[in-house]
Short mmCIF file of C-alpha atoms (C1' of nucleotides) in Angstrom, two decimals:
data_model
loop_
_atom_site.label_atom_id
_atom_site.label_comp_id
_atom_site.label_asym_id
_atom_site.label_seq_id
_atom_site.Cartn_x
_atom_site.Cartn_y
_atom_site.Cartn_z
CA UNK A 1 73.47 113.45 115.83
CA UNK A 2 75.44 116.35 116.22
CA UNK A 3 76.91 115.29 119.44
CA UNK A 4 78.64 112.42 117.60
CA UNK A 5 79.39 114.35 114.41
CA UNK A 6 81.25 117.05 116.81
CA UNK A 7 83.30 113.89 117.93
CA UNK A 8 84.33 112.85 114.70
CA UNK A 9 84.98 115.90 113.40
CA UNK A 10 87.43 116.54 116.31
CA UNK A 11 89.24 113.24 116.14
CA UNK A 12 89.41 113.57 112.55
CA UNK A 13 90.99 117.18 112.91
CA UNK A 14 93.31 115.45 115.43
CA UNK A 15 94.74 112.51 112.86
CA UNK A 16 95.17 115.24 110.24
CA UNK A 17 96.83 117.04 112.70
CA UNK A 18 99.07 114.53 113.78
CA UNK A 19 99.64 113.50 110.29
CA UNK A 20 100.87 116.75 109.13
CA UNK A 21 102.92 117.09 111.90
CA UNK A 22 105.16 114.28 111.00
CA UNK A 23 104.63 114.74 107.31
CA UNK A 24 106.68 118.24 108.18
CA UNK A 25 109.18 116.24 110.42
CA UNK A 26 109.50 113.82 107.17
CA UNK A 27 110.12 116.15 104.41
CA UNK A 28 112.90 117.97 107.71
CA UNK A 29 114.58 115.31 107.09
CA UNK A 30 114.17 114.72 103.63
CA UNK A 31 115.67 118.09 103.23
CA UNK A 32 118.81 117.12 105.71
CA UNK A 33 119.85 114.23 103.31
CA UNK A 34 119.54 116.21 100.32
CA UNK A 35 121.76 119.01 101.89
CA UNK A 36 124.38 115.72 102.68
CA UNK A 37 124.50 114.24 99.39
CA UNK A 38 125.02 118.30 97.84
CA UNK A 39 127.69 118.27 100.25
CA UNK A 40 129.27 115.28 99.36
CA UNK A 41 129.19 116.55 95.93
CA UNK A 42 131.18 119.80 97.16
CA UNK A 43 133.27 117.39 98.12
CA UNK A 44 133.94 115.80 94.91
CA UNK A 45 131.96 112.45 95.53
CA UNK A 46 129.88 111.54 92.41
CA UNK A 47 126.09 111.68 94.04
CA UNK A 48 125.02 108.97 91.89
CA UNK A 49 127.32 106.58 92.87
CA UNK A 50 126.88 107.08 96.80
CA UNK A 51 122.88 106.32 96.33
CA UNK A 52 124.21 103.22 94.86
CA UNK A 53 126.50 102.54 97.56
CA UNK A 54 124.21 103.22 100.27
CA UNK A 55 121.26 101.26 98.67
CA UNK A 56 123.72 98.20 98.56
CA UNK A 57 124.52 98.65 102.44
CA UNK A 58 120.91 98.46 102.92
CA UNK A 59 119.78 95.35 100.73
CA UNK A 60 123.26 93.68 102.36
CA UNK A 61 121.72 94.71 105.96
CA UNK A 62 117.81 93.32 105.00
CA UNK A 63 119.46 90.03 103.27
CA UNK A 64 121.80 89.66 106.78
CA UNK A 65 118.16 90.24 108.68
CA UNK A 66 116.57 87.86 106.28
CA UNK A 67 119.29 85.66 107.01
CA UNK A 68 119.12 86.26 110.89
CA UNK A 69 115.07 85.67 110.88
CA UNK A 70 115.53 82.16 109.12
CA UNK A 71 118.22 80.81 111.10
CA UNK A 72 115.81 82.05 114.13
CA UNK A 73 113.23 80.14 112.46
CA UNK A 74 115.66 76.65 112.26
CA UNK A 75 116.74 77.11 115.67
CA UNK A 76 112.97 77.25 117.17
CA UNK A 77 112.15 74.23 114.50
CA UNK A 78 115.09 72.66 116.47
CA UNK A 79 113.36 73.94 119.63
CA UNK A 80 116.70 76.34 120.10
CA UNK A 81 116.62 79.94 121.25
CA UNK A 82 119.23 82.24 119.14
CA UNK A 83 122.94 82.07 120.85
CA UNK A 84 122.06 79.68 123.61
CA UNK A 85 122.09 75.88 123.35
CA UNK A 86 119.47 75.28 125.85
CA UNK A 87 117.97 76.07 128.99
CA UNK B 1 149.07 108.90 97.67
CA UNK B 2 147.92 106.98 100.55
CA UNK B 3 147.31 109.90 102.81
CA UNK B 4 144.74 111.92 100.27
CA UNK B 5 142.97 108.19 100.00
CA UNK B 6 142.82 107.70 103.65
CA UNK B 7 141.46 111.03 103.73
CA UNK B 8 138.79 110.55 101.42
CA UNK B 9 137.54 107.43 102.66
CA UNK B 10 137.25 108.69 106.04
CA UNK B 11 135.52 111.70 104.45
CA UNK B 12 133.08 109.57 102.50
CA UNK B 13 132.62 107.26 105.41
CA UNK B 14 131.18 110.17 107.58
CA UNK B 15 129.27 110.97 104.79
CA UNK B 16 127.26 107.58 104.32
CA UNK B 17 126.98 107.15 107.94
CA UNK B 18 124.95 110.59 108.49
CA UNK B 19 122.95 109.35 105.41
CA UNK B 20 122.26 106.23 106.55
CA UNK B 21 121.35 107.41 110.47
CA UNK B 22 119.01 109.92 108.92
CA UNK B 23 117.56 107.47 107.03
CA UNK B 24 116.99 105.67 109.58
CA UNK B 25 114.84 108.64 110.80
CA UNK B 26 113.21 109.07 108.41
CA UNK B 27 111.92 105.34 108.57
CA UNK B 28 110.63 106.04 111.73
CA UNK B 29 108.82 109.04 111.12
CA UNK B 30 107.11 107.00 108.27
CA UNK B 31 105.85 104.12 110.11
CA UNK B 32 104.86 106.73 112.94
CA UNK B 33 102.67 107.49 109.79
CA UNK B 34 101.17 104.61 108.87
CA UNK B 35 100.39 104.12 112.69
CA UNK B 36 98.36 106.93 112.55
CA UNK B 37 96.74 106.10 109.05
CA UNK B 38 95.83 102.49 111.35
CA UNK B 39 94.75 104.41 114.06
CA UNK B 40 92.09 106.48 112.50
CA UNK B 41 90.80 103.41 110.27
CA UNK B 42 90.29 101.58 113.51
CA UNK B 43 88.38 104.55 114.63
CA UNK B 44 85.96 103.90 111.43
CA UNK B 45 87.69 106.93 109.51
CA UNK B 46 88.35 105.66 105.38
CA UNK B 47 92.04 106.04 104.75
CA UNK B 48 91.15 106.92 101.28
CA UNK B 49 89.16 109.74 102.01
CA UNK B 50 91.60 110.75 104.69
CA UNK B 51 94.44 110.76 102.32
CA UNK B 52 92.71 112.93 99.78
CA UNK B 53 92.02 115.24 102.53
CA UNK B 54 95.55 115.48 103.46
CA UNK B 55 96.40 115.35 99.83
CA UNK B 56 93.85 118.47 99.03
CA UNK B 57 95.16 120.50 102.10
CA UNK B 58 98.99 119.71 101.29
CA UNK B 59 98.07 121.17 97.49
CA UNK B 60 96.50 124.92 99.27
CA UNK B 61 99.77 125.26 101.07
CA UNK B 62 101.82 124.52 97.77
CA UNK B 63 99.62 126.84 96.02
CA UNK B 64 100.05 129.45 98.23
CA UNK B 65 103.65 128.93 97.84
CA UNK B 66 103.69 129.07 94.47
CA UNK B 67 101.93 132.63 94.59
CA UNK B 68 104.41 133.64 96.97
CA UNK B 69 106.97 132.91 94.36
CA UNK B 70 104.76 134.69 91.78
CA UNK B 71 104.75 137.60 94.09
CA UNK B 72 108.16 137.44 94.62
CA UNK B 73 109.32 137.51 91.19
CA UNK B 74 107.07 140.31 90.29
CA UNK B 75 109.00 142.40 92.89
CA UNK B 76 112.39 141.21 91.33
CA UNK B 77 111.01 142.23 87.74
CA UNK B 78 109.99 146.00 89.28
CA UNK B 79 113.75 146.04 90.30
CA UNK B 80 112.76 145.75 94.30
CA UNK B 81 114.39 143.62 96.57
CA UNK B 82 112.00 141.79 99.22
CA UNK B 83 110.83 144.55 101.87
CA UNK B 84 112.53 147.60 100.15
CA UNK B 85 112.26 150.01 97.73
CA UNK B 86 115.70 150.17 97.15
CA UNK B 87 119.33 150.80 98.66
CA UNK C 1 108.16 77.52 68.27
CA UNK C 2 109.42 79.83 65.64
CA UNK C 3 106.05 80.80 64.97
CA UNK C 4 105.23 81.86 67.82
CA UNK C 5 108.27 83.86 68.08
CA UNK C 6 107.82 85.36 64.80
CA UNK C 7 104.21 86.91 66.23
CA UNK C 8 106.04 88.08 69.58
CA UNK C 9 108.55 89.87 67.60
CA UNK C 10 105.63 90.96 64.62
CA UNK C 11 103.85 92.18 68.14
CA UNK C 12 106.68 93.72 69.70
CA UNK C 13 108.19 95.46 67.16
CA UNK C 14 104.56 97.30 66.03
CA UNK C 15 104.34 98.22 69.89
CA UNK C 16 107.77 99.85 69.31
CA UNK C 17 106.88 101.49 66.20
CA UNK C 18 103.51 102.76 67.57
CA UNK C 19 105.22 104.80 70.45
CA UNK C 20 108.30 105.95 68.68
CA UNK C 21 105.57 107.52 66.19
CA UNK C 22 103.60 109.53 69.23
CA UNK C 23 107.12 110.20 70.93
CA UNK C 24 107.85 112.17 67.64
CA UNK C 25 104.37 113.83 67.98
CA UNK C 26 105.21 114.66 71.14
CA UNK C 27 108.32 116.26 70.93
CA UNK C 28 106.54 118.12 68.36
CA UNK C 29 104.54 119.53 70.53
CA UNK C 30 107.04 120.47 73.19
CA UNK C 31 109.10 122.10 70.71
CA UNK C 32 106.29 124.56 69.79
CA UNK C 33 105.26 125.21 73.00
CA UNK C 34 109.45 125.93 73.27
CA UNK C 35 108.48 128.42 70.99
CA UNK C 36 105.69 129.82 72.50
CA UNK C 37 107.83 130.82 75.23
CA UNK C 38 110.06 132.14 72.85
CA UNK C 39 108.26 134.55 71.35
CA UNK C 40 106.07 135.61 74.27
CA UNK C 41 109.87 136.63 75.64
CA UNK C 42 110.44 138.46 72.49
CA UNK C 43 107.24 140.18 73.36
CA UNK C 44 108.80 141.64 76.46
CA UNK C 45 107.28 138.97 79.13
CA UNK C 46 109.55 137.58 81.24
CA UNK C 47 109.27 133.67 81.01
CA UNK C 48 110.10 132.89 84.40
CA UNK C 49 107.07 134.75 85.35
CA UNK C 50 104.61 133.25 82.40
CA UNK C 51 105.78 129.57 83.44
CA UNK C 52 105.00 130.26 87.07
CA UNK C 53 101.62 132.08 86.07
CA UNK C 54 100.72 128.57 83.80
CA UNK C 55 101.78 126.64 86.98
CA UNK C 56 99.41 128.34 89.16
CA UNK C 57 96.63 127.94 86.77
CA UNK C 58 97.69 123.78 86.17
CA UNK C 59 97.41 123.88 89.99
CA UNK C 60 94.25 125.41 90.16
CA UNK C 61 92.68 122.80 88.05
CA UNK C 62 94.35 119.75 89.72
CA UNK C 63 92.95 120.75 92.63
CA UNK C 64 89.23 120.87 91.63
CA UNK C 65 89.90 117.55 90.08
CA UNK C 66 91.07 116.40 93.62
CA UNK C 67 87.59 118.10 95.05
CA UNK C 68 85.65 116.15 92.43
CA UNK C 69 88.16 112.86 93.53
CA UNK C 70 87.12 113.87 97.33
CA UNK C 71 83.75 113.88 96.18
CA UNK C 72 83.39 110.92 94.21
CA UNK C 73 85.16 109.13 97.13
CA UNK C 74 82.13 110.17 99.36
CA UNK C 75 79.49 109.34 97.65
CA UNK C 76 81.04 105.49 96.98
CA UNK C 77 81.59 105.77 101.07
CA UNK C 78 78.00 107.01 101.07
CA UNK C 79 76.79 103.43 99.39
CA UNK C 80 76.18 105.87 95.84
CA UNK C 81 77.01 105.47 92.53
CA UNK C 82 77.72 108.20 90.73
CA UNK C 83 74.42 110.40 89.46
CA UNK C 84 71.94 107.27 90.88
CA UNK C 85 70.92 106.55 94.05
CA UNK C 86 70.64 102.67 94.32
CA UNK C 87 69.82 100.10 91.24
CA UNK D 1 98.53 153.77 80.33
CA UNK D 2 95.64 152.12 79.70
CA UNK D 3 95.41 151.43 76.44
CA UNK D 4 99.03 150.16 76.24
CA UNK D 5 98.51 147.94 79.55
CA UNK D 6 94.97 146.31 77.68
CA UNK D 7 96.88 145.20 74.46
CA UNK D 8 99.95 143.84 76.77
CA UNK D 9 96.94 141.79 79.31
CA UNK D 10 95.72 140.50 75.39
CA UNK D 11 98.58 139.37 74.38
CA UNK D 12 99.36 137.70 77.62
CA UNK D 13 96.30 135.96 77.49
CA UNK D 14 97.13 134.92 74.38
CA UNK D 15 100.34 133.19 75.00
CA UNK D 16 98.79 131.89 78.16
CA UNK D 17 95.61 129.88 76.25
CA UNK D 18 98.44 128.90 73.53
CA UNK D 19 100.89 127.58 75.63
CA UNK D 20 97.55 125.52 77.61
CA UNK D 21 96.10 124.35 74.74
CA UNK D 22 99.58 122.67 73.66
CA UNK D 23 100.28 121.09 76.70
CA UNK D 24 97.11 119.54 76.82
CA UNK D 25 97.66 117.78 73.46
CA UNK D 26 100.63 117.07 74.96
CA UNK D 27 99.12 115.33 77.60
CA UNK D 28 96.73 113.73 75.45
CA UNK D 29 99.65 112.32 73.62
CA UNK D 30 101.65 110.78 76.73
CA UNK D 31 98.24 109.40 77.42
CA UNK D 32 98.06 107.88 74.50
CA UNK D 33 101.75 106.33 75.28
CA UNK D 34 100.89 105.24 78.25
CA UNK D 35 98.12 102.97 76.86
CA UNK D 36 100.43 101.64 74.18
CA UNK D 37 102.55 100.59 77.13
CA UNK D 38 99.50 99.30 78.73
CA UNK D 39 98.76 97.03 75.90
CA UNK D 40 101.97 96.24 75.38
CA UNK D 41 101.83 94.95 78.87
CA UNK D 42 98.56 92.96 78.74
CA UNK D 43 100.21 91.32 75.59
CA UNK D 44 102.88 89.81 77.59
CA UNK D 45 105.85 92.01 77.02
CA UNK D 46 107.90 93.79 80.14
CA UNK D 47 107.13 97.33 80.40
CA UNK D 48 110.38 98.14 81.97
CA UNK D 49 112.42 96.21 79.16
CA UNK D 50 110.21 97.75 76.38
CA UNK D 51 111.45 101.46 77.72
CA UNK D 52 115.03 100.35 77.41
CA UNK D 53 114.43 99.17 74.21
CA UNK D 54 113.18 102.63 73.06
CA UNK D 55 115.37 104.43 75.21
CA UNK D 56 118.66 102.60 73.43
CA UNK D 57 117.03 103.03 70.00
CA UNK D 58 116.88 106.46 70.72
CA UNK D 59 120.30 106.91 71.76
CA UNK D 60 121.46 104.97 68.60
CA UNK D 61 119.19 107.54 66.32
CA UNK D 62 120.80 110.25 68.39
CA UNK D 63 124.10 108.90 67.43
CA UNK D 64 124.07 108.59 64.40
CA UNK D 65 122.33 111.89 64.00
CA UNK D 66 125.72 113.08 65.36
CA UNK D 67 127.79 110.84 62.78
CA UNK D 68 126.26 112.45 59.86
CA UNK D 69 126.11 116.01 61.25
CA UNK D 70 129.97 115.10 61.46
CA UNK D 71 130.07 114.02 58.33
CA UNK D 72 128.43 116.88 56.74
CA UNK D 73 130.85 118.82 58.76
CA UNK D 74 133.53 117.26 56.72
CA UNK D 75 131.95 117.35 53.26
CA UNK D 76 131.68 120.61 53.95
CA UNK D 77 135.30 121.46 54.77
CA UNK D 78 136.20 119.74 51.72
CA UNK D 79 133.81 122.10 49.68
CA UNK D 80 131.52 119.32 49.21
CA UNK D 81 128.10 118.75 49.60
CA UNK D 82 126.00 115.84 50.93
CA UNK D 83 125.80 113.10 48.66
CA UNK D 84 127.01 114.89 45.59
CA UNK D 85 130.59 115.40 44.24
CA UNK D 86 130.41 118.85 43.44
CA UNK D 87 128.29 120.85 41.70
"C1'" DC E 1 99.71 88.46 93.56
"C1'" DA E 2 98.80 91.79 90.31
"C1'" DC E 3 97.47 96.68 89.95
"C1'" DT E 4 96.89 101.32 91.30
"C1'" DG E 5 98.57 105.24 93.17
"C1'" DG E 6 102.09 107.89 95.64
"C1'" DA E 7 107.21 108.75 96.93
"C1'" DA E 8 111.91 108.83 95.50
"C1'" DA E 9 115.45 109.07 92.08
"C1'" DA E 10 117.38 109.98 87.50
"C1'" DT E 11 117.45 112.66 83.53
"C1'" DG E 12 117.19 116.68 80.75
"C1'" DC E 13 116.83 121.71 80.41
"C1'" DC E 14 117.18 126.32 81.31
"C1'" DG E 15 119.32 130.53 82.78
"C1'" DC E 16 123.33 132.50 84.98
"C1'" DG F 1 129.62 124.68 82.75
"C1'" DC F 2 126.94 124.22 86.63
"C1'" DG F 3 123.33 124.47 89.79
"C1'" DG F 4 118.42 124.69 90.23
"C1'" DC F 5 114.07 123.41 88.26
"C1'" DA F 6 110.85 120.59 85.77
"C1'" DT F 7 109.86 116.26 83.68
"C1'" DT F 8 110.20 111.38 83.45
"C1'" DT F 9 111.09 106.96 85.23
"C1'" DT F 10 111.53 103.70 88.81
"C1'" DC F 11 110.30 101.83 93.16
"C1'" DC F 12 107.35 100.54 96.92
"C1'" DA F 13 103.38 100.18 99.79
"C1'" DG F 14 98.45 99.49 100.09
"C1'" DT F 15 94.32 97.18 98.09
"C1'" DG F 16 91.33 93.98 96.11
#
DNA sequence: CACTGGAAAATGCCGC
DNA sequence: GCGGCATTTTCCAGTG
């Protein structure tokens, strides 16, 4: 068995590997936003209140996509593509 | 008073925008994530297990930190500076 | 339904009581260990130092309870109960 | 040095297993509030809404902990006492 | 679809 | 008084 548990072990090392890797990249940027919002601040925005704005941009964007993805849906029900009449 | 305000929401515009772009990032790093998490459960790896692992190995290097920190507060309570004795 | 009601609020208002009681005993308890610090700093130890020394040993301890997680984890992959081998 | 350096490593290890064995009866405490919450929970009520609810009764305590300490304030300036006219 | 567990955000606290 | 740090709370994704 040690053939195959020398496999796993290696492909296992290589998903943790991979993982960490982009766990670093993650927390990079992580560490990028903070440094904007403390800049902001510098600037005399109010931290709290820009979350809020940009967590409203985003639930406006993912309602418009909502939005987008049902009128897709009517158009195929109507046997329509999105922006063309037919073909 | 219009100048200042122009000013300022120009300034807070750039602001959201690098927010939001990095944000975006950061999105993508974290599906890239998940992928892999998918990836190594289709290779018969438990994501469970795999996370603890992760989990486990992400708590060493934050210990190790944290005795770094230990360390280096020891040397600012003997009145040294990091790397010399003094000036 | 003003019975009904008048249980909900009997309910809800011995829920409230209940943690506003161990919030107090709580707070209790923070405030010694407040002064715990205290006087260890009147004692001549630096507190920064003691809180990062407490933190290493919390650390220390969440980590072996992660091992034993890891662990337990394994031996549920493994088919195992805990302490039997099948029923 | 000795002998001065043994009572200081006592003392430290004194302060150390105080300040532990508090915060675990701390813990054991916001355990215990936890489960409350739990209950709470299974017995209908909101979770979310119940922590508002302490979290404003708090603030009102906290209030008019301020009021009186005010008041007080003023008895005081005016050579009076709390709740008595003079003595 | 509710529940657990893990990430992000908000709050409070301490020293400078 | 403010900026960093620790705690607490909220949010979200994965799971059964």
């Amino acid at each position: 068995m040690s053939d195959a548990a020398d496999v796993a072990a290696e492909s296992l090392k290589a998903f943790v590997d991979q993982i960490e890797k982009l766990e670093v990249e993650k927390q990079t940027i992580a560490d990028a936003i903070k440094d904007v919002y403390a800049e902001a601040k510098a600037n005399g925005f109010d931290v709290k209140i820009l979350r809020r704005v940009i967590a409203i941009r985003k639930q406006d964007k993912s309602e418009r996509e909502e939005m987008d993805a049902l009128l897709e849906l009517y158009m195929q029900a109507l046997g329509m593509g999105y922006g063309r009449v037919e073909e």
